[in-house]
CSV table of C-alpha atoms in Angstrom, one decimal:
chain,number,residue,atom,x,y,z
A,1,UNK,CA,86.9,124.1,79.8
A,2,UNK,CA,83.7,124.1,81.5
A,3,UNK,CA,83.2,121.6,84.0
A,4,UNK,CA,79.7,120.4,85.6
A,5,UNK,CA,78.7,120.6,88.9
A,6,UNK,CA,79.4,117.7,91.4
A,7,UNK,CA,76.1,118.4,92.8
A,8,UNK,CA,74.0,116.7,90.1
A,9,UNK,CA,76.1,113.1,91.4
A,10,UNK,CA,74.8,113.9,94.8
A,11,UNK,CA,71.1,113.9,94.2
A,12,UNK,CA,70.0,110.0,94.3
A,13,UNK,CA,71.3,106.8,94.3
A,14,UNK,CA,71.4,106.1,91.2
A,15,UNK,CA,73.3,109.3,90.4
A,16,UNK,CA,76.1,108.3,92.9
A,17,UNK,CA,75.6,105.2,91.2
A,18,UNK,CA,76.4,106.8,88.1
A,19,UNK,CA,79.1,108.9,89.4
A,20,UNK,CA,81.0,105.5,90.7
A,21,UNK,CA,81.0,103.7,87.6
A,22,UNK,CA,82.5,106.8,85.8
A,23,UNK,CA,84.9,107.3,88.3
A,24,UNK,CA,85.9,103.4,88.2
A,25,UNK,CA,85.8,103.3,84.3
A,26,UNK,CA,88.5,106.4,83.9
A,27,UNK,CA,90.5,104.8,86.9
A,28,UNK,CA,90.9,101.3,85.1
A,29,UNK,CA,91.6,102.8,81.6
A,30,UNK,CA,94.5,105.0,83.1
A,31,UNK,CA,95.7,102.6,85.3
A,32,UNK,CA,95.7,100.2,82.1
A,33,UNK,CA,97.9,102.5,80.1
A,34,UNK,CA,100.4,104.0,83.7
A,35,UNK,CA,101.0,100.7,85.4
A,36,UNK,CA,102.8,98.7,82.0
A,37,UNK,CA,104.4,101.9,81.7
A,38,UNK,CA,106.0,102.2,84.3
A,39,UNK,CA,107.3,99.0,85.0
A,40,UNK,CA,108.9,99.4,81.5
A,41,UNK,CA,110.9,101.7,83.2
A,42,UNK,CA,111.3,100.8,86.5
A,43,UNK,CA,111.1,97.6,88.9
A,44,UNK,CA,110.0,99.9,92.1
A,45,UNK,CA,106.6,99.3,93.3
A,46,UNK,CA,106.6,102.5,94.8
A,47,UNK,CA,107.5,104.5,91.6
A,48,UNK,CA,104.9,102.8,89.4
A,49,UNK,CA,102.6,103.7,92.2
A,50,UNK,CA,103.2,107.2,92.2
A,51,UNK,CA,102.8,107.3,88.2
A,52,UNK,CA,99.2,105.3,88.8
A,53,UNK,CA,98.2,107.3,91.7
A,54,UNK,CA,98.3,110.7,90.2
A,55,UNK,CA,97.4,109.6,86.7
A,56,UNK,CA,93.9,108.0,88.5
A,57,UNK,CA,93.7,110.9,90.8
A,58,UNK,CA,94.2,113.5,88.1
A,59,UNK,CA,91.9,111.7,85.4
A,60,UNK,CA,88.9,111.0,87.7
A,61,UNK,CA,88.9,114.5,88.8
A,62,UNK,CA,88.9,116.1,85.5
A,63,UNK,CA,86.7,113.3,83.8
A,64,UNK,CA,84.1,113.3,86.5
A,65,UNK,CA,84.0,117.5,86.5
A,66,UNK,CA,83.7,117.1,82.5
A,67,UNK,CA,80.4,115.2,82.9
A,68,UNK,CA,79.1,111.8,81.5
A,69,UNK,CA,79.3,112.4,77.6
A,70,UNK,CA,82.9,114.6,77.2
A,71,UNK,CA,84.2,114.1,80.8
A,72,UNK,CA,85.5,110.1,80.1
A,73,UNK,CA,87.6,110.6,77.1
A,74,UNK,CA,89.2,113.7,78.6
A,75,UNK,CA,89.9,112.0,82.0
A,76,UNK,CA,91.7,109.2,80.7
A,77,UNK,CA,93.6,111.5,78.2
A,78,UNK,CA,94.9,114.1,81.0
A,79,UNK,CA,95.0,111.0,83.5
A,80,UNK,CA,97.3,109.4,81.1
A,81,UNK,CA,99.2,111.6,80.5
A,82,UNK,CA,99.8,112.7,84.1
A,83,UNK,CA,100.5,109.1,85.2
A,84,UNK,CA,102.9,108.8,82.5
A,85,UNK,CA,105.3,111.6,83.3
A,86,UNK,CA,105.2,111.2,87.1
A,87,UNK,CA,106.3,107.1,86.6
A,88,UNK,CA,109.0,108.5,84.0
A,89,UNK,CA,110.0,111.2,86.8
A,90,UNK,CA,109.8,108.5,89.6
A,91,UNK,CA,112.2,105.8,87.9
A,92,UNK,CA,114.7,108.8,86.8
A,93,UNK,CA,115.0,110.9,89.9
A,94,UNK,CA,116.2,108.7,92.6
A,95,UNK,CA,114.6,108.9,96.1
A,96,UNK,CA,111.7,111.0,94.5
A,97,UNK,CA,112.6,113.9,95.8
A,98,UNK,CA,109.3,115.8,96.4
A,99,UNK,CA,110.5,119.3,95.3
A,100,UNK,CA,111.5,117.9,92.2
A,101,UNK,CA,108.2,115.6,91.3
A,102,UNK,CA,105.8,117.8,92.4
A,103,UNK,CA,106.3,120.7,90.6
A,104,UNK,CA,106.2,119.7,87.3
A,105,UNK,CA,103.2,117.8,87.8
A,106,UNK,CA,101.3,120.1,89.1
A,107,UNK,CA,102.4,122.6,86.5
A,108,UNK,CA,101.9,119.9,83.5
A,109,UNK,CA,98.3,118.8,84.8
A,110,UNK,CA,96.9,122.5,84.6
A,111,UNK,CA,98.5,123.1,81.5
A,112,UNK,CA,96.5,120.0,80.1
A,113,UNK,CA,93.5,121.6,81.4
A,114,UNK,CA,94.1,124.6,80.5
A,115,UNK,CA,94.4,123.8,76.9
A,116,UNK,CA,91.9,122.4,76.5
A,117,UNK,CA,88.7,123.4,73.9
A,118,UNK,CA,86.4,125.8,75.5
A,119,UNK,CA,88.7,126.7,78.1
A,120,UNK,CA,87.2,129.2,80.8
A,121,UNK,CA,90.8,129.9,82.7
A,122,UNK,CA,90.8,133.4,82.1
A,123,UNK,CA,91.4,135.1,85.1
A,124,UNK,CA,94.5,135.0,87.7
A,125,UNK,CA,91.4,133.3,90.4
A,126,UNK,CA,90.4,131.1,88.0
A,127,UNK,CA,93.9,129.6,87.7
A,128,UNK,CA,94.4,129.8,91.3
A,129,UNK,CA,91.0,128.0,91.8
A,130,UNK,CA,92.3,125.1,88.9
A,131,UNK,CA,95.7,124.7,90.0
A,132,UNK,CA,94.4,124.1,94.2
A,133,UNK,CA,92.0,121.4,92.7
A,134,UNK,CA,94.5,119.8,90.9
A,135,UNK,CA,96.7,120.6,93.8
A,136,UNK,CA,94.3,118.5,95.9
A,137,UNK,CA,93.9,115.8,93.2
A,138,UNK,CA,97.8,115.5,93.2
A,139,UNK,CA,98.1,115.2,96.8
A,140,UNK,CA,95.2,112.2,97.0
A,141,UNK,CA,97.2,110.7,94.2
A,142,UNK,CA,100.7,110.5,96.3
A,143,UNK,CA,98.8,109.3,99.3
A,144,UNK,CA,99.0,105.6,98.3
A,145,UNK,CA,102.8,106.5,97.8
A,146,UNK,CA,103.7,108.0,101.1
A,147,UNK,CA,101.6,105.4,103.0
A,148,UNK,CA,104.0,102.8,101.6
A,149,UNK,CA,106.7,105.0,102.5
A,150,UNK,CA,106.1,105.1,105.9
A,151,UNK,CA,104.9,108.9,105.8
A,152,UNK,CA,102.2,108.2,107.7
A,153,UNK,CA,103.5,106.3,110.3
A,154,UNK,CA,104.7,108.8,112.4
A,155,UNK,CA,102.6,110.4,115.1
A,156,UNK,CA,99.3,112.2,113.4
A,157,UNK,CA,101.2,111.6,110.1
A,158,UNK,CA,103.3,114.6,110.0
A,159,UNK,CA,105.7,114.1,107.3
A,160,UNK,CA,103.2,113.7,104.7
A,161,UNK,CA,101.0,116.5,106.4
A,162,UNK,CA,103.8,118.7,105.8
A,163,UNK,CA,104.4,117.2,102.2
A,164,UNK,CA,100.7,118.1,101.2
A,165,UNK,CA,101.0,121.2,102.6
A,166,UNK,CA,104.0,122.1,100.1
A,167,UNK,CA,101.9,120.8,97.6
A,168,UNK,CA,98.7,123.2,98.0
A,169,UNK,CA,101.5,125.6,98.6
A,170,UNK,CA,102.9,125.2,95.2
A,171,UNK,CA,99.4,126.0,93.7
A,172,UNK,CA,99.5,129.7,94.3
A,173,UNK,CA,103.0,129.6,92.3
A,174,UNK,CA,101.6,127.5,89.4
A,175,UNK,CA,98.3,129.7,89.5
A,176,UNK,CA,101.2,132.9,89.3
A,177,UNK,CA,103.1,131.5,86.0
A,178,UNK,CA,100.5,130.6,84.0
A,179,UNK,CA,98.2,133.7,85.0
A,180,UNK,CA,101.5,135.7,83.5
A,181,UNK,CA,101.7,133.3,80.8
A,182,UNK,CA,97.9,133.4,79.8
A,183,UNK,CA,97.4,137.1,80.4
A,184,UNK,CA,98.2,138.4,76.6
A,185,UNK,CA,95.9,135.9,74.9
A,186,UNK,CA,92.4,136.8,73.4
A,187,UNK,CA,89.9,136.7,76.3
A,188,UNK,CA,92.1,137.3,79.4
A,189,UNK,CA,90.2,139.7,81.8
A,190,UNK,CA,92.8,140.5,84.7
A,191,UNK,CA,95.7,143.3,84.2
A,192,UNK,CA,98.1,142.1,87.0
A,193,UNK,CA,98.1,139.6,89.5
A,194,UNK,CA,96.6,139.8,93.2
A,195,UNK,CA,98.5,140.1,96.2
A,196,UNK,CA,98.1,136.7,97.7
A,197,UNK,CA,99.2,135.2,94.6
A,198,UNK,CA,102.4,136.7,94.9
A,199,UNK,CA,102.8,136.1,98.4
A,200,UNK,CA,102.4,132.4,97.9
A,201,UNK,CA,105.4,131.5,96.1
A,202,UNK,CA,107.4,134.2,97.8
A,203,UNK,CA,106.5,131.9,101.0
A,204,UNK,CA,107.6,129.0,99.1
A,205,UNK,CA,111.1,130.6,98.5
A,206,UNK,CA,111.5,131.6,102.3
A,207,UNK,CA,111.0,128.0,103.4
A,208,UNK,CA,113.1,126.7,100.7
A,209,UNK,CA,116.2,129.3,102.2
A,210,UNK,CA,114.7,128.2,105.9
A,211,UNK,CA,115.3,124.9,104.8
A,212,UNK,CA,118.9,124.8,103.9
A,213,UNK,CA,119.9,126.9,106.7
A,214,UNK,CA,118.5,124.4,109.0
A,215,UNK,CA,121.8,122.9,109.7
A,216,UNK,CA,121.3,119.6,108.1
A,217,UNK,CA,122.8,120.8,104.9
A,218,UNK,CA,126.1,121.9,106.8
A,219,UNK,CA,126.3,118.9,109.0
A,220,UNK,CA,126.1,116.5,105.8
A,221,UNK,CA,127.9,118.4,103.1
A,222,UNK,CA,129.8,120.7,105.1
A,223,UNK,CA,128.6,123.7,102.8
A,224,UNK,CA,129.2,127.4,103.9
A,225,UNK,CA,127.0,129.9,103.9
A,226,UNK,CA,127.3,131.4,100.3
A,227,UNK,CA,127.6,128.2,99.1
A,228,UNK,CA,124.2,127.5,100.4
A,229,UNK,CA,122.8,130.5,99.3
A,230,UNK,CA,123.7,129.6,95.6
A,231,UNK,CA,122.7,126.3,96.1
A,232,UNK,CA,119.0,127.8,97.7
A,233,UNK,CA,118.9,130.4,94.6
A,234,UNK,CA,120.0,127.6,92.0
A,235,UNK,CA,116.9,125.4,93.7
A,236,UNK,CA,114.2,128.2,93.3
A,237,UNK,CA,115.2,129.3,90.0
A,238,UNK,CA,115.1,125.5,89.2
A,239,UNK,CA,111.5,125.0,90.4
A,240,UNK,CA,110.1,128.3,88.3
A,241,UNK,CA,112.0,126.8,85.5
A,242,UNK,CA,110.6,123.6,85.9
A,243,UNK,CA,107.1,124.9,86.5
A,244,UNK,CA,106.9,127.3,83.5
A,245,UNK,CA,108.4,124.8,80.8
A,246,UNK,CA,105.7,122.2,82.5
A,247,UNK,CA,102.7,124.4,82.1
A,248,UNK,CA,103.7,125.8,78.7
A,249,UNK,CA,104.6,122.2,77.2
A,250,UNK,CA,100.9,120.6,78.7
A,251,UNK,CA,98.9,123.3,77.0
A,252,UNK,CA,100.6,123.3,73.6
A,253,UNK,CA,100.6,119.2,73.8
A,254,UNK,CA,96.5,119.5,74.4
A,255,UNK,CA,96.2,122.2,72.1
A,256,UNK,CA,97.8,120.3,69.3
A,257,UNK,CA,96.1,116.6,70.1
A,258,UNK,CA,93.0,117.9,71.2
A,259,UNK,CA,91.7,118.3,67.6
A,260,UNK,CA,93.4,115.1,66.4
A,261,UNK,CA,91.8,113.0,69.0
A,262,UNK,CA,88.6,114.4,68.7
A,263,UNK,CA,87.6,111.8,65.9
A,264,UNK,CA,87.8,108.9,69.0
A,265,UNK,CA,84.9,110.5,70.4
A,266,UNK,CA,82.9,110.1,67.3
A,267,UNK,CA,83.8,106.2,67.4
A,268,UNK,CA,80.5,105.0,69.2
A,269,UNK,CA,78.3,106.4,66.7
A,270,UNK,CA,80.4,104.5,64.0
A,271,UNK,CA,80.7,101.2,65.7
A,272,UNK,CA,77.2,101.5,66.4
A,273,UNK,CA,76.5,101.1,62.5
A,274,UNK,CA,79.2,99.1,62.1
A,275,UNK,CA,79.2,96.1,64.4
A,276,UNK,CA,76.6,94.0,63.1
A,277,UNK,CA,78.6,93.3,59.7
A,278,UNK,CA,82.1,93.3,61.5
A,279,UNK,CA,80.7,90.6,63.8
A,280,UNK,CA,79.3,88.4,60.9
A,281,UNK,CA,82.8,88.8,59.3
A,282,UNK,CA,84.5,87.7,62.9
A,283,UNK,CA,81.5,84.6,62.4
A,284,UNK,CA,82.4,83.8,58.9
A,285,UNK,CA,86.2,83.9,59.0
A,286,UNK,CA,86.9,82.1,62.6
A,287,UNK,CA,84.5,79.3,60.6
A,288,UNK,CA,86.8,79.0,57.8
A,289,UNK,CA,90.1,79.2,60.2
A,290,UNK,CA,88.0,76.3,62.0
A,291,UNK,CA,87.1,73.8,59.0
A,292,UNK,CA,90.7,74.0,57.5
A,293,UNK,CA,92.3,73.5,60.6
A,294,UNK,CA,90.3,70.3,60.7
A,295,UNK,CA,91.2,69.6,57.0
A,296,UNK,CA,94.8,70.0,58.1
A,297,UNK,CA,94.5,67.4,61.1
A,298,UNK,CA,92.7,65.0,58.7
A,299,UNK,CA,95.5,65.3,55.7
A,300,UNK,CA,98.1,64.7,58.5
A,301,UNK,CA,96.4,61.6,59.8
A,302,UNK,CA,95.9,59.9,56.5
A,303,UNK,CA,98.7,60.8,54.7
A,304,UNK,CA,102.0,60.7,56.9
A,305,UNK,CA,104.9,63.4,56.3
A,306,UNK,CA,101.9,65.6,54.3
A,307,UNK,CA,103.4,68.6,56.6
A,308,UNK,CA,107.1,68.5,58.1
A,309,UNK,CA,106.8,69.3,62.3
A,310,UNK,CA,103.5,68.6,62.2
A,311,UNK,CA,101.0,69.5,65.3
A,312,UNK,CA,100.0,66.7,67.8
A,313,UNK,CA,96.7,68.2,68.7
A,314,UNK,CA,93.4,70.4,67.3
A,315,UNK,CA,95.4,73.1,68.9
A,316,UNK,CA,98.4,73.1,67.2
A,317,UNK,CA,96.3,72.9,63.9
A,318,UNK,CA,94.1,76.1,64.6
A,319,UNK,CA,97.0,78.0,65.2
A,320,UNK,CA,98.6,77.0,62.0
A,321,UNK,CA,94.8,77.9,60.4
A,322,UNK,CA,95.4,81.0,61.6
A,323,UNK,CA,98.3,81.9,61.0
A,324,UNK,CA,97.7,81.1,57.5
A,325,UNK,CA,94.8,82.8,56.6
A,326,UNK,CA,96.8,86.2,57.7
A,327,UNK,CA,99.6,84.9,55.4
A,328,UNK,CA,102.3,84.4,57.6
A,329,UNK,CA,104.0,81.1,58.5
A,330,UNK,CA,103.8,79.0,61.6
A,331,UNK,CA,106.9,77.3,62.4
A,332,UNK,CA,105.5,74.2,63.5
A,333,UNK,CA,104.0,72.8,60.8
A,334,UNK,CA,104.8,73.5,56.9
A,335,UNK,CA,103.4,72.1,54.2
A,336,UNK,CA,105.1,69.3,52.1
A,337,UNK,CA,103.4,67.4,50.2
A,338,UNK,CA,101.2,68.4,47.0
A,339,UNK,CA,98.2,67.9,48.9
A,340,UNK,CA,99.0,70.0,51.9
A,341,UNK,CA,100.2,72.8,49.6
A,342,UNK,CA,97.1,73.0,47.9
A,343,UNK,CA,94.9,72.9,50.7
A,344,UNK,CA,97.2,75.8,52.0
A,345,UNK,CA,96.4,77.7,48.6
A,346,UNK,CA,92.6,77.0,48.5
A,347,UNK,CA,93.1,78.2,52.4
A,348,UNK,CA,94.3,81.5,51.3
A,349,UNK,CA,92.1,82.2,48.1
A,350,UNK,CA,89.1,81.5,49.8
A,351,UNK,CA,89.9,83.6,53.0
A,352,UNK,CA,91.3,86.7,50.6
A,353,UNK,CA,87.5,86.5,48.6
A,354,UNK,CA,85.8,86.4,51.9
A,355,UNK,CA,87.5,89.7,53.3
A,356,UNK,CA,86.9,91.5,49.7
A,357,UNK,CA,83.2,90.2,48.8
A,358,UNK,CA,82.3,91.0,52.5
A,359,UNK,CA,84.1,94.4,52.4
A,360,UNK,CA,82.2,95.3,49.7
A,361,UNK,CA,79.0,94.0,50.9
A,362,UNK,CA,79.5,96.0,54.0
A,363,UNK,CA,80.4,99.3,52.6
A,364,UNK,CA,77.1,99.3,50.1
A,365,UNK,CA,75.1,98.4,52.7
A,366,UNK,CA,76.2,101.0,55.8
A,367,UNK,CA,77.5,103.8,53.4
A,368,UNK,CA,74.4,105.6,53.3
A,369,UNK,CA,74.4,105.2,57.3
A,370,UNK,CA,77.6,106.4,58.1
A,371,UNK,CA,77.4,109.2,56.0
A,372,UNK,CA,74.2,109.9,58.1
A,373,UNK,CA,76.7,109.7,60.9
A,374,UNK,CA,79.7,112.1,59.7
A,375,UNK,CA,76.6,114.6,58.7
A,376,UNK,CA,75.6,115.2,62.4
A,377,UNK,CA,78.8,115.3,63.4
A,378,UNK,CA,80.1,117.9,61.1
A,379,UNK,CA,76.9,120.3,62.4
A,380,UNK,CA,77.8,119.7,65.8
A,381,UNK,CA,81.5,121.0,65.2
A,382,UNK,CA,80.0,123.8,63.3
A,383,UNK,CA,77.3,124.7,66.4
């Protein structure tokens, strides 16, 4: 995908201007869909923080680098997305551990963006440039995270120095697996992989062995040495695993809802037409919910026991208006007597004509429009 040039947010105030309320617009919208998420899943603050930090991180980045008109939709999709696997990974894996979240994030996120239309990753620098953006992105995302941790609170926050270290670290090995998993498609320029990309996740496996032969591993656990060097080897064939299937299953999942979500985009245009006549409907049927919930009340009042559980209050009666001009029942009031049963009935007929004559209305009048509409948007497919 071809992304525009922060530079043109840079110019004047009102472009910076312009440039915040993008940012703020894809950060509420993936925050709106992470956050209830994740605490469908888990009760950690921390966890549903991590999910809403990387989705936002992940979703501004991409949807501000998209531009104003296709740069929103396609934040808050990859955002979304994002946010929602790193909450599911943070309330399964307990303690978070970084070499296990990170990964498949990273992975995942540049698979989204890789598959998406128009895609310009064709070369082993171009995913090496991708994947240490969203490398970046991730690590601004788990900020929020680690500062509620406690990461920072050592001296010159070293802990999470270190942890965004591994993360831009990781990059080069992301970059690696899907340069090798991209490189027989239609379009790929490079015929093997450079040097430095190699030597980044070797360096990755070195401080993963480093690490377990640290001593902590023996002291806790007691392991021996080959048993720590199956455990190390385990661990790094678990993170290539990991990374592969992560990359492979983001691009096919945005290759395959790309097209089928493309039709969203087109919704502006049609609600543009269209919200005139929907809001006279909105006018016209919340007046009829009104005046029978007042006929209601009045029946009630003048002839006692006309509905059984009856409503003490305006209230009470609109929400039984409503209910019944949707056809469903509301268990605090039902109709008993003839009177009430008609006034039910006449309720119903007159709200059933109202959504069919107005339908009909509306569809003679703003056909000729919207077919207008679909027109230009079938040439601009076809451009």
């Amino acid at each position: 995908m071809a992304f525009a040039s922060l530079a043109r947010f840079m110019l004047t105030p009102a472009a910076i201007g312009n440039f915040a309320w993008l940012a703020l617009r894809i950060a509420v919208f993936v925050s709106l869909v992470v956050v209830p998420f994740g605490y469908a899943i888990t009760d950690l603050h921390t966890d549903v923080l991590i999910g809403a930090g990387c989705g936002v991180a992940i979703g501004v980045g991409v949807g501000v680098r998209g531009g104003a008109r296709s740069g929103p939709w396609t934040g808050i999709l990859v955002g979304s997305i994002v946010g929602i696997v790193a909450a599911l990974l943070a309330g399964l894996i307990p303690g978070n551990p970084f070499g296990r979240l990170a990964p498949p994030l990273l992975a995942l996120a540049v698979g989204l963006i890789d598959g998406l239309r128009g895609s310009e990753l064709l070369r082993y620098r171009d995913m090496a440039r991708e994947s240490f953006v969203v490398a970046v992105l991730l690590s601004f995302g788990l900020i929020p995270a680690w500062t509620v941790q406690g990461l920072f609170s050592t001296p010159f926050g070293g802990a999470a120095i270190t942890l965004i270290f591994g993360v831009l670290l990781m990059s080069t090995g992301t970059a690696l697996a899907a340069g090798l998993l991209s490189h027989r498609r239609t379009g790929w320029r490079d015929v093997r992989p450079p040097l430095l990309l190699v030597i980044g996740p070797l360096s990755i496996a070195l401080m993963i062995f480093a690490g377990m032969y640290s001593g902590q591993f023996t002291d806790a656990y007691g392991l021996s040495n080959i048993e720590l060097a199956l455990w190390s080897s385990f661990f790094v064939v678990e993170v290539a695993v990991v990374t592969v299937v992560s990359f492979l299953v983001g691009r096919w999942s945005m290759i395959w809802l790309e097209p089928r979500l493309r039709i969203y985009g087109y919704l502006t245009d049609y609600l543009t037409v269209m919200w005139p006549p929907i809001g006279a409907f909105a006018v016209g049927y919340l007046t009829i919910i009104l005046l029978f919930s007042g006929f209601y009340g009045m029946l009630d009042r003048f002839q006692e026991g006309a509905f059984e559980y009856a409503g003490s209050g305006i209230a009470d009666w609109v929400l039984f208006s409503f209910y019944t001009s949707l056809g469903q029942e509301f268990g605090s009031a039902v109709p008993v007597s003839v009177a009430a049963r008609i006034l039910v009935g006449l309720h119903l007929i007159l709200s059933a004509a109202w959504a069919v004559v107005l339908f009909a209305a509306v569809m003679s009048s703003i056909g000729p429009r919207l077919d207008q509409v679909a027109r230009r948007h079938e040439e601009e497919a076809e451009d």
